[in-house]
Amino acid sequence: MEKEILMQARGITKEFKATGGIVHAVSGVDLDIYAGETLALVGESGCGKSTLGKVLLRLIPPTAGSIQFDGEDLTAMNNKQLRQARQKMQLIFQDPYASLDPRMNVGQIIAEPLRAYKIYKNEKDEEERVRALMDKVGIRSEFYRRYPHQFSGGQRQRVGIARALALNPKLIVCDEPVSALDVSIQAQILNLLHDLQKELNLTYLFISHDLSVVRYISNRVCVMFLGKVCEIRDTESLYSSPCHPYTRFLLESTPQPDPEKRKEDKELLMGEIPSPINPPSGCRFHPRCPYAKEICSKEEPTLQPCPGGMCACHFPLKQEI
Ligand code: SF4
């Protein structure tokens, strides 16, 4: 069956002025997000994944590129049209405490988007909806008038999720949603996100640096390095046999629970991440790549088909069948 594309981004570029020059945060990224999937965006800090997430929601404008979302061109919209479209796209933040206003109680926090879009005419209907949302995310509705500081980190993230669900979105960008939580709580929140996705047919763009979390939650993974997509593939193919040397490096840097699975081969070296102000020519990974040949510093590799997706490398790694 043909998969339905919910969001299609083409040539997304985001540059910022900074002391020392122009930061090339995101450079010519093409991305399709399918309805009902969880697409993870991974990469080291500074690779542009959070910036790309914000651009896709049009929270910041792209320097270049176009974004189609649910049949509409987000990049051609005026502010009024964007405000309407934003009802269908929400964001869950890394730090629920910082994103919840400490002076508002939970009922007010979850009701905020409903009020901003004047969804209900009377308070009773609004309160009923908020209590139903609390129930959906596993917060007891008698906590309606409690304040954020009276909740644990996991409960606060549940409140953030309830607020993100208030307007019945289609797409939720989850930006490191569990990285501030204890591991045992992380699993609960990931399971909640998974259950909500099934029940409400949600699509997630899941931004994370944590590859074990990503493996658990995502259907596909997009690996970024210095503002570029290295590899975008279905999760199992990518984890079992990475195509791009950078993906392999990331996987090998992640502690493996099973020592048998840990690769002996440690030839990939960390090295410094080059500056996004002056990115390397050709393949941006070439100064760190042990497989680099002459062409790598001269010609930029483009995304080419590989098993389960696409990879941008002149010398993709051999696939282990
Ligand atoms: Fe390494 Fe060359 Fe592939 Fe870049 S294109 S990842 S430098 S082998």
PDB file of N, CA and C in Angstrom, residues 17-70:
ATOM      1  N   LYS A  17      23.377  34.426  11.208  1.00  0.00           N
ATOM      2  CA  LYS A  17      24.578  35.259  11.337  1.00  0.00           C
ATOM      3  C   LYS A  17      25.128  35.055  12.737  1.00  0.00           C
ATOM      4  N   ALA A  18      26.434  34.952  12.843  1.00  0.00           N
ATOM      5  CA  ALA A  18      27.049  34.813  14.172  1.00  0.00           C
ATOM      6  C   ALA A  18      28.379  35.527  14.131  1.00  0.00           C
ATOM      7  N   THR A  19      28.966  35.767  15.324  1.00  0.00           N
ATOM      8  CA  THR A  19      30.295  36.364  15.313  1.00  0.00           C
ATOM      9  C   THR A  19      31.236  35.356  14.661  1.00  0.00           C
ATOM     10  N   GLY A  20      31.924  35.785  13.656  1.00  0.00           N
ATOM     11  CA  GLY A  20      32.838  34.876  12.964  1.00  0.00           C
ATOM     12  C   GLY A  20      32.304  34.432  11.618  1.00  0.00           C
ATOM     13  N   GLY A  21      31.037  34.735  11.312  1.00  0.00           N
ATOM     14  CA  GLY A  21      30.522  34.369   9.984  1.00  0.00           C
ATOM     15  C   GLY A  21      29.103  33.854  10.024  1.00  0.00           C
ATOM     16  N   ILE A  22      28.756  33.096   8.982  1.00  0.00           N
ATOM     17  CA  ILE A  22      27.406  32.547   8.845  1.00  0.00           C
ATOM     18  C   ILE A  22      27.427  31.102   9.331  1.00  0.00           C
ATOM     19  N   VAL A  23      26.497  30.772  10.220  1.00  0.00           N
ATOM     20  CA  VAL A  23      26.378  29.383  10.675  1.00  0.00           C
ATOM     21  C   VAL A  23      25.468  28.641   9.695  1.00  0.00           C
ATOM     22  N   HIS A  24      26.009  27.590   9.084  1.00  0.00           N
ATOM     23  CA  HIS A  24      25.207  26.774   8.167  1.00  0.00           C
ATOM     24  C   HIS A  24      24.575  25.645   8.987  1.00  0.00           C
ATOM     25  N   ALA A  25      23.459  25.957   9.648  1.00  0.00           N
ATOM     26  CA  ALA A  25      22.878  25.005  10.603  1.00  0.00           C
ATOM     27  C   ALA A  25      22.222  23.825   9.898  1.00  0.00           C
ATOM     28  N   VAL A  26      21.494  24.108   8.815  1.00  0.00           N
ATOM     29  CA  VAL A  26      20.838  23.055   8.031  1.00  0.00           C
ATOM     30  C   VAL A  26      21.077  23.392   6.562  1.00  0.00           C
ATOM     31  N   SER A  27      21.546  22.402   5.795  1.00  0.00           N
ATOM     32  CA  SER A  27      21.940  22.701   4.412  1.00  0.00           C
ATOM     33  C   SER A  27      21.287  21.760   3.410  1.00  0.00           C
ATOM     34  N   GLY A  28      20.225  22.229   2.781  1.00  0.00           N
ATOM     35  CA  GLY A  28      19.615  21.498   1.676  1.00  0.00           C
ATOM     36  C   GLY A  28      19.054  20.136   2.054  1.00  0.00           C
ATOM     37  N   VAL A  29      18.249  20.098   3.122  1.00  0.00           N
ATOM     38  CA  VAL A  29      17.693  18.812   3.571  1.00  0.00           C
ATOM     39  C   VAL A  29      16.355  18.527   2.880  1.00  0.00           C
ATOM     40  N   ASP A  30      16.226  17.311   2.322  1.00  0.00           N
ATOM     41  CA  ASP A  30      14.950  16.807   1.790  1.00  0.00           C
ATOM     42  C   ASP A  30      14.444  15.755   2.763  1.00  0.00           C
ATOM     43  N   LEU A  31      13.166  15.832   3.096  1.00  0.00           N
ATOM     44  CA  LEU A  31      12.628  14.881   4.081  1.00  0.00           C
ATOM     45  C   LEU A  31      11.153  14.629   3.800  1.00  0.00           C
ATOM     46  N   ASP A  32      10.750  13.358   3.805  1.00  0.00           N
ATOM     47  CA  ASP A  32       9.321  13.011   3.767  1.00  0.00           C
ATOM     48  C   ASP A  32       8.973  12.407   5.112  1.00  0.00           C
ATOM     49  N   ILE A  33       7.868  12.837   5.685  1.00  0.00           N
ATOM     50  CA  ILE A  33       7.380  12.217   6.929  1.00  0.00           C
ATOM     51  C   ILE A  33       6.029  11.592   6.596  1.00  0.00           C
ATOM     52  N   TYR A  34       5.924  10.274   6.836  1.00  0.00           N
ATOM     53  CA  TYR A  34       4.696   9.559   6.483  1.00  0.00           C
ATOM     54  C   TYR A  34       3.686   9.600   7.621  1.00  0.00           C
ATOM     55  N   ALA A  35       2.412   9.658   7.231  1.00  0.00           N
ATOM     56  CA  ALA A  35       1.344   9.704   8.230  1.00  0.00           C
ATOM     57  C   ALA A  35       1.407   8.463   9.114  1.00  0.00           C
ATOM     58  N   GLY A  36       1.363   8.665  10.412  1.00  0.00           N
ATOM     59  CA  GLY A  36       1.306   7.562  11.373  1.00  0.00           C
ATOM     60  C   GLY A  36       2.653   6.982  11.774  1.00  0.00           C
ATOM     61  N   GLU A  37       3.742   7.483  11.203  1.00  0.00           N
ATOM     62  CA  GLU A  37       5.055   6.918  11.553  1.00  0.00           C
ATOM     63  C   GLU A  37       5.740   7.737  12.654  1.00  0.00           C
ATOM     64  N   THR A  38       6.799   7.148  13.199  1.00  0.00           N
ATOM     65  CA  THR A  38       7.721   7.904  14.044  1.00  0.00           C
ATOM     66  C   THR A  38       9.048   7.957  13.309  1.00  0.00           C
ATOM     67  N   LEU A  39       9.392   9.142  12.868  1.00  0.00           N
ATOM     68  CA  LEU A  39      10.675   9.344  12.203  1.00  0.00           C
ATOM     69  C   LEU A  39      11.602   9.999  13.219  1.00  0.00           C
ATOM     70  N   ALA A  40      12.734   9.358  13.486  1.00  0.00           N
ATOM     71  CA  ALA A  40      13.687   9.935  14.438  1.00  0.00           C
ATOM     72  C   ALA A  40      14.734  10.747  13.691  1.00  0.00           C
ATOM     73  N   LEU A  41      15.096  11.880  14.288  1.00  0.00           N
ATOM     74  CA  LEU A  41      16.213  12.695  13.778  1.00  0.00           C
ATOM     75  C   LEU A  41      17.335  12.559  14.786  1.00  0.00           C
ATOM     76  N   VAL A  42      18.465  12.007  14.370  1.00  0.00           N
ATOM     77  CA  VAL A  42      19.554  11.809  15.317  1.00  0.00           C
ATOM     78  C   VAL A  42      20.848  12.446  14.820  1.00  0.00           C
ATOM     79  N   GLY A  43      21.761  12.631  15.756  1.00  0.00           N
ATOM     80  CA  GLY A  43      23.056  13.217  15.435  1.00  0.00           C
ATOM     81  C   GLY A  43      23.599  13.870  16.684  1.00  0.00           C
ATOM     82  N   GLU A  44      24.889  14.180  16.654  1.00  0.00           N
ATOM     83  CA  GLU A  44      25.497  14.810  17.825  1.00  0.00           C
ATOM     84  C   GLU A  44      24.967  16.230  17.994  1.00  0.00           C
ATOM     85  N   SER A  45      25.206  16.779  19.172  1.00  0.00           N
ATOM     86  CA  SER A  45      24.721  18.132  19.422  1.00  0.00           C
ATOM     87  C   SER A  45      25.375  19.095  18.425  1.00  0.00           C
ATOM     88  N   GLY A  46      24.576  20.008  17.885  1.00  0.00           N
ATOM     89  CA  GLY A  46      25.087  20.941  16.885  1.00  0.00           C
ATOM     90  C   GLY A  46      24.939  20.451  15.459  1.00  0.00           C
ATOM     91  N   CYS A  47      24.303  19.277  15.252  1.00  0.00           N
ATOM     92  CA  CYS A  47      24.190  18.753  13.878  1.00  0.00           C
ATOM     93  C   CYS A  47      23.038  19.399  13.120  1.00  0.00           C
ATOM     94  N   GLY A  48      22.205  20.172  13.839  1.00  0.00           N
ATOM     95  CA  GLY A  48      21.111  20.877  13.153  1.00  0.00           C
ATOM     96  C   GLY A  48      19.755  20.218  13.332  1.00  0.00           C
ATOM     97  N   LYS A  49      19.682  19.143  14.132  1.00  0.00           N
ATOM     98  CA  LYS A  49      18.407  18.412  14.218  1.00  0.00           C
ATOM     99  C   LYS A  49      17.298  19.240  14.895  1.00  0.00           C
ATOM    100  N   SER A  50      17.636  19.947  15.976  1.00  0.00           N
ATOM    101  CA  SER A  50      16.596  20.756  16.636  1.00  0.00           C
ATOM    102  C   SER A  50      16.206  21.950  15.772  1.00  0.00           C
ATOM    103  N   THR A  51      17.200  22.541  15.111  1.00  0.00           N
ATOM    104  CA  THR A  51      16.902  23.665  14.211  1.00  0.00           C
ATOM    105  C   THR A  51      15.977  23.188  13.090  1.00  0.00           C
ATOM    106  N   LEU A  52      16.274  22.022  12.532  1.00  0.00           N
ATOM    107  CA  LEU A  52      15.425  21.491  11.461  1.00  0.00           C
ATOM    108  C   LEU A  52      14.000  21.270  11.984  1.00  0.00           C
ATOM    109  N   GLY A  53      13.871  20.723  13.200  1.00  0.00           N
ATOM    110  CA  GLY A  53      12.541  20.513  13.791  1.00  0.00           C
ATOM    111  C   GLY A  53      11.773  21.826  13.882  1.00  0.00           C
ATOM    112  N   LYS A  54      12.448  22.873  14.323  1.00  0.00           N
ATOM    113  CA  LYS A  54      11.773  24.178  14.471  1.00  0.00           C
ATOM    114  C   LYS A  54      11.392  24.755  13.110  1.00  0.00           C
ATOM    115  N   VAL A  55      12.275  24.574  12.115  1.00  0.00           N
ATOM    116  CA  VAL A  55      11.966  25.088  10.774  1.00  0.00           C
ATOM    117  C   VAL A  55      10.760  24.346  10.196  1.00  0.00           C
ATOM    118  N   LEU A  56      10.704  23.025  10.403  1.00  0.00           N
ATOM    119  CA  LEU A  56       9.598  22.241   9.832  1.00  0.00           C
ATOM    120  C   LEU A  56       8.252  22.674  10.414  1.00  0.00           C
ATOM    121  N   LEU A  57       8.265  23.119  11.676  1.00  0.00           N
ATOM    122  CA  LEU A  57       7.028  23.628  12.279  1.00  0.00           C
ATOM    123  C   LEU A  57       6.824  25.112  11.965  1.00  0.00           C
ATOM    124  N   ARG A  58       7.761  25.681  11.221  1.00  0.00           N
ATOM    125  CA  ARG A  58       7.751  27.114  10.886  1.00  0.00           C
ATOM    126  C   ARG A  58       7.794  27.988  12.145  1.00  0.00           C
ATOM    127  N   LEU A  59       8.438  27.469  13.217  1.00  0.00           N
ATOM    128  CA  LEU A  59       8.644  28.305  14.403  1.00  0.00           C
ATOM    129  C   LEU A  59       9.753  29.296  14.100  1.00  0.00           C
ATOM    130  N   ILE A  60      10.650  28.898  13.209  1.00  0.00           N
ATOM    131  CA  ILE A  60      11.622  29.831  12.643  1.00  0.00           C
ATOM    132  C   ILE A  60      11.562  29.656  11.118  1.00  0.00           C
ATOM    133  N   PRO A  61      11.740  30.748  10.372  1.00  0.00           N
ATOM    134  CA  PRO A  61      11.625  30.618   8.914  1.00  0.00           C
ATOM    135  C   PRO A  61      12.880  29.991   8.302  1.00  0.00           C
ATOM    136  N   PRO A  62      12.721  29.170   7.258  1.00  0.00           N
ATOM    137  CA  PRO A  62      13.917  28.652   6.584  1.00  0.00           C
ATOM    138  C   PRO A  62      14.586  29.750   5.771  1.00  0.00           C
ATOM    139  N   THR A  63      15.878  29.639   5.561  1.00  0.00           N
ATOM    140  CA  THR A  63      16.578  30.559   4.659  1.00  0.00           C
ATOM    141  C   THR A  63      16.196  30.222   3.216  1.00  0.00           C
ATOM    142  N   ALA A  64      16.012  28.930   2.955  1.00  0.00           N
ATOM    143  CA  ALA A  64      15.557  28.477   1.633  1.00  0.00           C
ATOM    144  C   ALA A  64      14.850  27.146   1.802  1.00  0.00           C
ATOM    145  N   GLY A  65      14.049  26.798   0.796  1.00  0.00           N
ATOM    146  CA  GLY A  65      13.390  25.492   0.812  1.00  0.00           C
ATOM    147  C   GLY A  65      11.886  25.607   0.950  1.00  0.00           C
ATOM    148  N   SER A  66      11.201  24.486   0.751  1.00  0.00           N
ATOM    149  CA  SER A  66       9.741  24.495   0.835  1.00  0.00           C
ATOM    150  C   SER A  66       9.262  23.348   1.717  1.00  0.00           C
ATOM    151  N   ILE A  67       8.116  23.584   2.366  1.00  0.00           N
ATOM    152  CA  ILE A  67       7.537  22.566   3.264  1.00  0.00           C
ATOM    153  C   ILE A  67       6.057  22.423   2.941  1.00  0.00           C
ATOM    154  N   GLN A  68       5.684  21.231   2.496  1.00  0.00           N
ATOM    155  CA  GLN A  68       4.265  20.913   2.308  1.00  0.00           C
ATOM    156  C   GLN A  68       3.819  20.141   3.537  1.00  0.00           C
ATOM    157  N   PHE A  69       2.700  20.561   4.116  1.00  0.00           N
ATOM    158  CA  PHE A  69       2.177  19.828   5.278  1.00  0.00           C
ATOM    159  C   PHE A  69       0.683  19.623   5.113  1.00  0.00           C
ATOM    160  N   ASP A  70       0.274  18.373   5.133  1.00  0.00           N
ATOM    161  CA  ASP A  70      -1.141  18.032   5.035  1.00  0.00           C
ATOM    162  C   ASP A  70      -1.796  18.723   3.827  1.00  0.00           C
TER     163      ASP A  70
END
